[in-house]
Amino acid sequence: MTAAPRLVTAVGGPASLCRFRGALVGAVLGDCIGGEFEGTEPEEIPLDRVLQYLDGLEDETRGDSILQYSDDTAMTRCVAHSLLTRAGFDEQDMARRFAKEYNLAPFRGYGAGVMQVLKKLASPQLSDVYQPARAQFGGRGSFGNGGAMRAAPFALAFRDRADVRRYTRLGAMLTHSCSLGYNGAILQALAVHLSLQGALVLPQDFLKTLITEMEEVEKDESARSDARALNESEFPFCARLHRVKELLERNNVSVEEVISELGNGIAALHSVPTAIFCALHCMEPREGLPEKYGGLERTVAFSLSLGGDTDTIACMAGAIAGAHYGIDAISQSWQRCCEASEEADMLAQRLHNMYHRAPPEGDPGVLSSGNSQQHLRGGSSSEPQPPE
């Protein structure tokens, strides 16, 4: 008997509860399932191997075997809990949560660089929580995807796009002070935020909006200087988004081409645009992927086939796709197999309540962030800066 295809269309209106739940649960699934392939192949993973593994997740005899989450979900949980507890962004609280989470479970796959930052953030003598990240790599900071992997809650907490950009940047800079790191986090948060609003229905318009947003973000002189220092174009994320657009316009795109054009590594520049491509590419049925798969399942499977940093790319792609398709499109068996999927669902519901209780765009609601007063929703004209 052939299984019926799952619902693949978007579910619910803009910013609906099912979309919020889909975003965070989709991120956890991508992380947990992707972690099973992490480090196995620097290049593509045969699709039949991926599908064979995913078929096993549907096996009712699997029992209590649970796929563990990585640092991606560990830090995403910290972001969500901090935003909810403080009713907005508080860098001191978020930094403290990062350090405590690492101390409780250092086995989650943290990178060597961020481990040093988190150890310093745990110091009670530390007054400037941004200093440890700024000191990394000879003062250049990290351009990895660690800020992007945990960006989804920012997209769910703030109605105003400017606030999504602002607070994602500040949250990412707690561990990633290079613009190619925190701008990657901004791009990921914007992609999830737009997907929540239903923007994936028109992929080219979705990309056009992202490019416009990132042109504004990347025109900053420090961002352009960082890009030049790393031998990248002065608007590196915009350039990658144009490549995403070109790849989507081709009839047939191979996994090898995606890896070559966009990357599959740990740098934000080599993974965030890749995750966006995965979500957009898999909105339609694809050769080699089962007909029974819905869009989110196709997205996760295709992400895994790219190899490289599988857990983080699948985590980010899962958040974008989950925000589009909603929780009802996510396989129950996949959810049961993944550690913390129930908690992610609960956090998404709380963030949805926070989002809809907030003042509407343009109505200044004030919250405390560290020692400064900042607008919660779109009322501020100047962007708060981390201390120099």
GROMACS .gro file of C-alpha atoms in nm:
model
  388
    1MET     CA    1   0.000   0.000   0.000
    2THR     CA    2   0.146   0.336  -0.101
    3ALA     CA    3   0.151   0.603   0.168
    4ALA     CA    4  -0.043   0.916   0.086
    5PRO     CA    5   0.164   1.229   0.028
    6ARG     CA    6   0.175   1.463   0.325
    7LEU     CA    7   0.025   1.810   0.305
    8VAL     CA    8   0.288   2.030   0.143
    9THR     CA    9   0.117   2.366   0.130
   10ALA     CA   10   0.165   2.638   0.389
   11VAL     CA   11  -0.061   2.609   0.692
   12GLY     CA   12  -0.231   2.895   0.874
   13GLY     CA   13  -0.219   3.268   0.817
   14PRO     CA   14   0.081   3.495   0.869
   15ALA     CA   15   0.242   3.452   1.213
   16SER     CA   16  -0.002   3.173   1.304
   17LEU     CA   17   0.065   2.942   1.596
   18CYS     CA   18   0.124   2.640   1.371
   19ARG     CA   19   0.396   2.831   1.185
   20PHE     CA   20   0.571   2.927   1.511
   21ARG     CA   21   0.561   2.568   1.628
   22GLY     CA   22   0.685   2.445   1.291
   23ALA     CA   23   0.982   2.682   1.298
   24LEU     CA   24   1.129   2.570   1.630
   25VAL     CA   25   1.039   2.202   1.598
   26GLY     CA   26   1.173   2.202   1.242
   27ALA     CA   27   1.501   2.346   1.370
   28VAL     CA   28   1.534   2.077   1.638
   29LEU     CA   29   1.460   1.799   1.390
   30GLY     CA   30   1.720   1.930   1.148
   31ASP     CA   31   1.976   1.947   1.426
   32CYS     CA   32   1.907   1.604   1.576
   33ILE     CA   33   1.878   1.417   1.247
   34GLY     CA   34   2.162   1.612   1.089
   35GLY     CA   35   2.383   1.526   1.383
   36GLU     CA   36   2.370   1.161   1.278
   37PHE     CA   37   2.561   1.256   0.961
   38GLU     CA   38   2.782   1.529   1.109
   39GLY     CA   39   3.149   1.476   1.031
   40THR     CA   40   3.093   1.164   0.822
   41GLU     CA   41   3.149   1.323   0.483
   42PRO     CA   42   3.306   1.659   0.390
   43GLU     CA   43   3.127   1.640   0.056
   44GLU     CA   44   2.793   1.502  -0.056
   45ILE     CA   45   2.630   1.203   0.110
   46PRO     CA   46   2.458   0.951  -0.120
   47LEU     CA   47   2.087   1.024  -0.120
   48ASP     CA   48   1.992   0.657  -0.091
   49ARG     CA   49   2.189   0.640   0.233
   50VAL     CA   50   2.004   0.946   0.366
   51LEU     CA   51   1.665   0.804   0.268
   52GLN     CA   52   1.741   0.464   0.417
   53TYR     CA   53   1.821   0.633   0.746
   54LEU     CA   54   1.509   0.851   0.737
   55ASP     CA   55   1.294   0.545   0.661
   56GLY     CA   56   1.423   0.399   0.986
   57LEU     CA   57   1.276   0.692   1.177
   58GLU     CA   58   0.930   0.579   1.065
   59ASP     CA   59   0.985   0.232   1.213
   60GLU     CA   60   0.743   0.181   1.501
   61THR     CA   61   0.980  -0.078   1.650
   62ARG     CA   62   1.247   0.188   1.702
   63GLY     CA   63   1.146   0.206   2.067
   64ASP     CA   64   1.291   0.468   2.298
   65SER     CA   65   1.598   0.547   2.090
   66ILE     CA   66   1.632   0.925   2.095
   67LEU     CA   67   1.851   1.138   1.870
   68GLN     CA   68   2.044   1.387   2.081
   69TYR     CA   69   2.054   1.754   1.996
   70SER     CA   70   2.379   1.946   1.957
   71ASP     CA   71   2.503   2.289   2.062
   72ASP     CA   72   2.269   2.429   1.794
   73THR     CA   73   1.959   2.344   1.995
   74ALA     CA   74   2.129   2.393   2.332
   75MET     CA   75   2.200   2.757   2.250
   76THR     CA   76   1.866   2.811   2.073
   77ARG     CA   77   1.691   2.703   2.393
   78CYS     CA   78   1.896   2.960   2.585
   79VAL     CA   79   1.796   3.235   2.342
   80ALA     CA   80   1.427   3.146   2.365
   81HIS     CA   81   1.424   3.117   2.744
   82SER     CA   82   1.608   3.448   2.782
   83LEU     CA   83   1.378   3.638   2.545
   84LEU     CA   84   1.074   3.499   2.725
   85THR     CA   85   1.201   3.550   3.079
   86ARG     CA   86   1.320   3.905   3.015
   87ALA     CA   87   1.033   3.994   2.778
   88GLY     CA   88   1.292   4.101   2.523
   89PHE     CA   89   1.667   4.108   2.474
   90ASP     CA   90   1.899   4.124   2.775
   91GLU     CA   91   2.261   4.056   2.686
   92GLN     CA   92   2.367   3.983   3.045
   93ASP     CA   93   2.094   3.725   3.095
   94MET     CA   94   2.153   3.559   2.759
   95ALA     CA   95   2.530   3.541   2.810
   96ARG     CA   96   2.479   3.391   3.156
   97ARG     CA   97   2.246   3.126   3.014
   98PHE     CA   98   2.495   3.035   2.740
   99ALA     CA   99   2.771   2.987   2.997
  100LYS     CA  100   2.552   2.786   3.236
  101GLU     CA  101   2.422   2.559   2.959
  102TYR     CA  102   2.777   2.484   2.842
  103ASN     CA  103   2.890   2.410   3.197
  104LEU     CA  104   2.600   2.168   3.249
  105ALA     CA  105   2.643   1.983   2.918
  106PRO     CA  106   2.978   2.053   2.749
  107PHE     CA  107   2.944   1.735   2.538
  108ARG     CA  108   2.698   1.887   2.288
  109GLY     CA  109   2.956   1.945   2.016
  110TYR     CA  110   3.067   2.302   2.082
  111GLY     CA  111   3.353   2.430   1.870
  112ALA     CA  112   3.690   2.495   2.033
  113GLY     CA  113   3.665   2.870   1.979
  114VAL     CA  114   3.322   2.919   2.131
  115MET     CA  115   3.415   2.698   2.427
  116GLN     CA  116   3.679   2.953   2.523
  117VAL     CA  117   3.425   3.234   2.495
  118LEU     CA  118   3.168   3.048   2.707
  119LYS     CA  119   3.423   2.975   2.979
  120LYS     CA  120   3.504   3.347   2.999
  121LEU     CA  121   3.135   3.439   3.005
  122ALA     CA  122   3.101   3.226   3.319
  123SER     CA  123   3.340   3.451   3.512
  124PRO     CA  124   3.161   3.657   3.782
  125GLN     CA  125   3.427   3.927   3.734
  126LEU     CA  126   3.332   3.984   3.369
  127SER     CA  127   3.165   4.322   3.320
  128ASP     CA  128   3.157   4.342   2.939
  129VAL     CA  129   2.989   4.030   2.802
  130TYR     CA  130   3.092   4.118   2.446
  131GLN     CA  131   3.464   4.131   2.524
  132PRO     CA  132   3.544   3.756   2.508
  133ALA     CA  133   3.406   3.727   2.154
  134ARG     CA  134   3.585   4.043   2.040
  135ALA     CA  135   3.916   3.904   2.163
  136GLN     CA  136   3.893   3.587   1.954
  137PHE     CA  137   4.130   3.514   1.666
  138GLY     CA  138   4.361   3.805   1.734
  139GLY     CA  139   4.075   4.050   1.769
  140ARG     CA  140   3.916   3.959   1.436
  141GLY     CA  141   3.630   3.760   1.590
  142SER     CA  142   3.458   3.450   1.456
  143PHE     CA  143   3.279   3.433   1.121
  144GLY     CA  144   3.128   3.090   1.194
  145ASN     CA  145   2.760   2.996   1.182
  146GLY     CA  146   2.714   2.967   1.559
  147GLY     CA  147   2.511   3.287   1.576
  148ALA     CA  148   2.295   3.185   1.281
  149MET     CA  149   2.217   2.838   1.413
  150ARG     CA  150   2.041   2.988   1.718
  151ALA     CA  151   1.875   3.284   1.541
  152ALA     CA  152   1.521   3.147   1.499
  153PRO     CA  153   1.380   3.269   1.835
  154PHE     CA  154   1.466   3.628   1.745
  155ALA     CA  155   1.250   3.589   1.434
  156LEU     CA  156   0.962   3.469   1.651
  157ALA     CA  157   0.996   3.724   1.931
  158PHE     CA  158   0.984   4.055   1.743
  159ARG     CA  159   0.718   4.182   1.507
  160ASP     CA  160   0.922   4.461   1.353
  161ARG     CA  161   1.185   4.357   1.100
  162ALA     CA  162   1.424   4.626   1.224
  163ASP     CA  163   1.408   4.476   1.573
  164VAL     CA  164   1.474   4.129   1.434
  165ARG     CA  165   1.790   4.266   1.272
  166ARG     CA  166   1.895   4.468   1.575
  167TYR     CA  167   1.859   4.207   1.846
  168THR     CA  168   1.979   3.915   1.635
  169ARG     CA  169   2.299   4.109   1.575
  170LEU     CA  170   2.349   4.183   1.943
  171GLY     CA  171   2.269   3.825   2.041
  172ALA     CA  172   2.509   3.681   1.785
  173MET     CA  173   2.789   3.916   1.889
  174LEU     CA  174   2.804   3.749   2.229
  175THR     CA  175   3.005   3.476   2.056
  176HIS     CA  176   3.068   3.599   1.698
  177SER     CA  177   3.204   3.952   1.666
  178CYS     CA  178   3.310   3.935   1.299
  179SER     CA  179   3.045   4.084   1.071
  180LEU     CA  180   3.047   3.773   0.851
  181GLY     CA  181   2.935   3.582   1.160
  182TYR     CA  182   2.666   3.813   1.297
  183ASN     CA  183   2.539   3.919   0.954
  184GLY     CA  184   2.485   3.553   0.875
  185ALA     CA  185   2.272   3.532   1.188
  186ILE     CA  186   2.072   3.835   1.074
  187LEU     CA  187   2.012   3.674   0.735
  188GLN     CA  188   1.891   3.350   0.894
  189ALA     CA  189   1.658   3.534   1.133
  190LEU     CA  190   1.514   3.742   0.849
  191ALA     CA  191   1.456   3.429   0.641
  192VAL     CA  192   1.259   3.267   0.924
  193HIS     CA  193   1.073   3.591   0.999
  194LEU     CA  194   0.965   3.633   0.637
  195SER     CA  195   0.869   3.267   0.613
  196LEU     CA  196   0.642   3.312   0.916
  197GLN     CA  197   0.460   3.581   0.717
  198GLY     CA  198   0.405   3.346   0.422
  199ALA     CA  199   0.672   3.499   0.198
  200LEU     CA  200   0.802   3.163   0.069
  201VAL     CA  201   0.493   3.137  -0.151
  202LEU     CA  202   0.675   3.369  -0.393
  203PRO     CA  203   1.039   3.252  -0.378
  204GLN     CA  204   1.185   3.519  -0.607
  205ASP     CA  205   1.011   3.798  -0.415
  206PHE     CA  206   1.131   3.638  -0.091
  207LEU     CA  207   1.490   3.650  -0.219
  208LYS     CA  208   1.448   4.004  -0.348
  209THR     CA  209   1.338   4.117  -0.002
  210LEU     CA  210   1.630   3.938   0.164
  211ILE     CA  211   1.875   4.098  -0.079
  212THR     CA  212   1.730   4.444  -0.012
  213GLU     CA  213   1.754   4.388   0.363
  214MET     CA  214   2.111   4.259   0.344
  215GLU     CA  215   2.222   4.546   0.121
  216GLU     CA  216   2.128   4.775   0.408
  217VAL     CA  217   2.299   4.551   0.664
  218GLU     CA  218   2.620   4.502   0.464
  219LYS     CA  219   2.675   4.865   0.365
  220ASP     CA  220   2.823   4.924   0.710
  221GLU     CA  221   3.192   5.008   0.676
  222SER     CA  222   3.303   4.752   0.935
  223ALA     CA  223   3.119   4.481   0.741
  224ARG     CA  224   3.283   4.587   0.416
  225SER     CA  225   3.623   4.596   0.586
  226ASP     CA  226   3.577   4.245   0.728
  227ALA     CA  227   3.476   4.118   0.385
  228ARG     CA  228   3.784   4.269   0.221
  229ALA     CA  229   4.009   4.121   0.489
  230LEU     CA  230   3.870   3.777   0.408
  231ASN     CA  231   3.901   3.831   0.031
  232GLU     CA  232   3.524   3.835  -0.016
  233SER     CA  233   3.314   4.079  -0.216
  234GLU     CA  234   3.207   4.385  -0.016
  235PHE     CA  235   2.849   4.257   0.001
  236PRO     CA  236   2.919   3.884   0.046
  237PHE     CA  237   2.577   3.767   0.163
  238CYS     CA  238   2.403   3.964  -0.111
  239ALA     CA  239   2.634   3.800  -0.365
  240ARG     CA  240   2.546   3.454  -0.228
  241LEU     CA  241   2.174   3.531  -0.240
  242HIS     CA  242   2.210   3.624  -0.606
  243ARG     CA  243   2.372   3.282  -0.657
  244VAL     CA  244   2.076   3.120  -0.481
  245LYS     CA  245   1.847   3.304  -0.720
  246GLU     CA  246   2.045   3.182  -1.022
  247LEU     CA  247   2.048   2.821  -0.900
  248LEU     CA  248   1.671   2.826  -0.849
  249GLU     CA  249   1.623   2.941  -1.208
  250ARG     CA  250   1.803   2.634  -1.346
  251ASN     CA  251   1.602   2.329  -1.443
  252ASN     CA  252   1.839   2.076  -1.292
  253VAL     CA  253   2.086   2.151  -1.017
  254SER     CA  254   2.317   1.882  -0.884
  255VAL     CA  255   2.428   1.846  -0.524
  256GLU     CA  256   2.784   1.907  -0.642
  257GLU     CA  257   2.683   2.241  -0.794
  258VAL     CA  258   2.511   2.352  -0.474
  259ILE     CA  259   2.820   2.269  -0.269
  260SER     CA  260   3.049   2.441  -0.519
  261GLU     CA  261   2.835   2.756  -0.554
  262LEU     CA  262   2.710   2.798  -0.197
  263GLY     CA  263   2.918   2.575   0.030
  264ASN     CA  264   2.843   2.333   0.312
  265GLY     CA  265   3.093   2.443   0.576
  266ILE     CA  266   3.092   2.598   0.922
  267ALA     CA  267   3.135   2.958   0.806
  268ALA     CA  268   2.808   3.150   0.808
  269LEU     CA  269   2.872   3.260   0.450
  270HIS     CA  270   2.908   2.896   0.344
  271SER     CA  271   2.598   2.765   0.522
  272VAL     CA  272   2.319   3.022   0.575
  273PRO     CA  273   2.258   3.087   0.201
  274THR     CA  274   2.282   2.710   0.153
  275ALA     CA  275   2.004   2.653   0.407
  276ILE     CA  276   1.788   2.914   0.234
  277PHE     CA  277   1.843   2.741  -0.099
  278CYS     CA  278   1.748   2.403   0.050
  279ALA     CA  279   1.414   2.537   0.176
  280LEU     CA  280   1.330   2.706  -0.155
  281HIS     CA  281   1.456   2.426  -0.380
  282CYS     CA  282   1.246   2.168  -0.197
  283MET     CA  283   0.915   2.350  -0.218
  284GLU     CA  284   0.848   2.138  -0.527
  285PRO     CA  285   0.887   1.759  -0.562
  286ARG     CA  286   1.242   1.665  -0.657
  287GLU     CA  287   1.383   1.369  -0.845
  288GLY     CA  288   1.516   1.106  -0.609
  289LEU     CA  289   1.302   1.217  -0.313
  290PRO     CA  290   0.996   1.006  -0.222
  291GLU     CA  291   0.659   1.127  -0.348
  292LYS     CA  292   0.516   1.078   0.000
  293TYR     CA  293   0.750   1.345   0.139
  294GLY     CA  294   0.616   1.689   0.214
  295GLY     CA  295   0.821   2.003   0.171
  296LEU     CA  296   0.984   1.999   0.512
  297GLU     CA  297   1.087   1.636   0.481
  298ARG     CA  298   1.232   1.707   0.136
  299THR     CA  299   1.420   2.004   0.282
  300VAL     CA  300   1.579   1.801   0.560
  301ALA     CA  301   1.668   1.510   0.330
  302PHE     CA  302   1.824   1.737   0.068
  303SER     CA  303   2.017   1.929   0.336
  304LEU     CA  304   2.167   1.606   0.466
  305SER     CA  305   2.274   1.498   0.118
  306LEU     CA  306   2.503   1.801   0.097
  307GLY     CA  307   2.733   1.662   0.367
  308GLY     CA  308   2.962   1.898   0.555
  309ASP     CA  309   2.805   2.079   0.851
  310THR     CA  310   2.489   1.872   0.826
  311ASP     CA  311   2.335   1.943   1.165
  312THR     CA  312   2.355   2.321   1.140
  313ILE     CA  313   2.251   2.349   0.775
  314ALA     CA  314   1.956   2.115   0.835
  315CYS     CA  315   1.871   2.302   1.156
  316MET     CA  316   1.857   2.637   0.975
  317ALA     CA  317   1.676   2.498   0.671
  318GLY     CA  318   1.433   2.317   0.901
  319ALA     CA  319   1.348   2.643   1.079
  320ILE     CA  320   1.279   2.826   0.752
  321ALA     CA  321   1.073   2.541   0.606
  322GLY     CA  322   0.895   2.474   0.935
  323ALA     CA  323   0.786   2.838   0.955
  324HIS     CA  324   0.628   2.795   0.611
  325TYR     CA  325   0.460   2.454   0.638
  326GLY     CA  326   0.370   2.457   1.006
  327ILE     CA  327   0.379   2.190   1.274
  328ASP     CA  328   0.112   1.972   1.111
  329ALA     CA  329   0.345   1.900   0.818
  330ILE     CA  330   0.611   1.750   1.045
  331SER     CA  331   0.612   1.373   1.083
  332GLN     CA  332   0.504   1.261   1.430
  333SER     CA  333   0.755   0.977   1.419
  334TRP     CA  334   1.038   1.220   1.346
  335GLN     CA  335   0.928   1.436   1.637
  336ARG     CA  336   0.919   1.138   1.874
  337CYS     CA  337   1.274   1.043   1.780
  338CYS     CA  338   1.427   1.384   1.857
  339GLU     CA  339   1.536   1.504   2.198
  340ALA     CA  340   1.371   1.828   2.314
  341SER     CA  341   1.116   1.846   2.032
  342GLU     CA  342   0.836   1.878   2.291
  343GLU     CA  343   1.020   2.160   2.468
  344ALA     CA  344   1.073   2.337   2.136
  345ASP     CA  345   0.700   2.314   2.071
  346MET     CA  346   0.625   2.463   2.413
  347LEU     CA  347   0.874   2.747   2.365
  348ALA     CA  348   0.726   2.826   2.025
  349GLN     CA  349   0.380   2.855   2.179
  350ARG     CA  350   0.511   3.093   2.446
  351LEU     CA  351   0.693   3.303   2.186
  352HIS     CA  352   0.372   3.318   1.983
  353ASN     CA  353   0.192   3.457   2.288
  354MET     CA  354   0.471   3.709   2.345
  355TYR     CA  355   0.466   3.816   1.979
  356HIS     CA  356   0.091   3.876   1.977
  357ARG     CA  357   0.084   4.050   2.316
  358ALA     CA  358   0.345   4.301   2.204
  359PRO     CA  359   0.254   4.656   2.101
  360PRO     CA  360   0.181   4.679   1.728
  361GLU     CA  361   0.454   4.804   1.498
  362GLY     CA  362   0.524   5.171   1.563
  363ASP     CA  363   0.388   5.166   1.921
  364PRO     CA  364   0.691   5.214   2.149
  365GLY     CA  365   0.707   4.953   2.420
  366VAL     CA  366   1.017   4.981   2.636
  367LEU     CA  367   1.221   4.707   2.795
  368SER     CA  368   1.542   4.699   2.984
  369SER     CA  369   1.841   4.549   2.808
  370GLY     CA  370   2.138   4.524   3.037
  371ASN     CA  371   2.195   4.875   3.168
  372SER     CA  372   2.021   5.053   2.881
  373GLN     CA  373   1.660   5.124   2.792
  374GLN     CA  374   1.565   5.000   2.447
  375HIS     CA  375   1.244   4.990   2.248
  376LEU     CA  376   1.083   4.648   2.228
  377ARG     CA  377   0.896   4.708   1.904
  378GLY     CA  378   1.007   4.936   1.625
  379GLY     CA  379   1.011   5.270   1.806
  380SER     CA  380   1.383   5.344   1.819
  381SER     CA  381   1.575   5.532   1.557
  382SER     CA  382   1.924   5.444   1.676
  383GLU     CA  383   2.059   5.092   1.699
  384PRO     CA  384   2.192   4.991   2.041
  385GLN     CA  385   2.559   4.904   2.030
  386PRO     CA  386   2.763   4.660   2.238
  387PRO     CA  387   3.024   4.841   2.447
  388GLU     CA  388   3.358   4.905   2.280
   0.00000   0.00000   0.00000
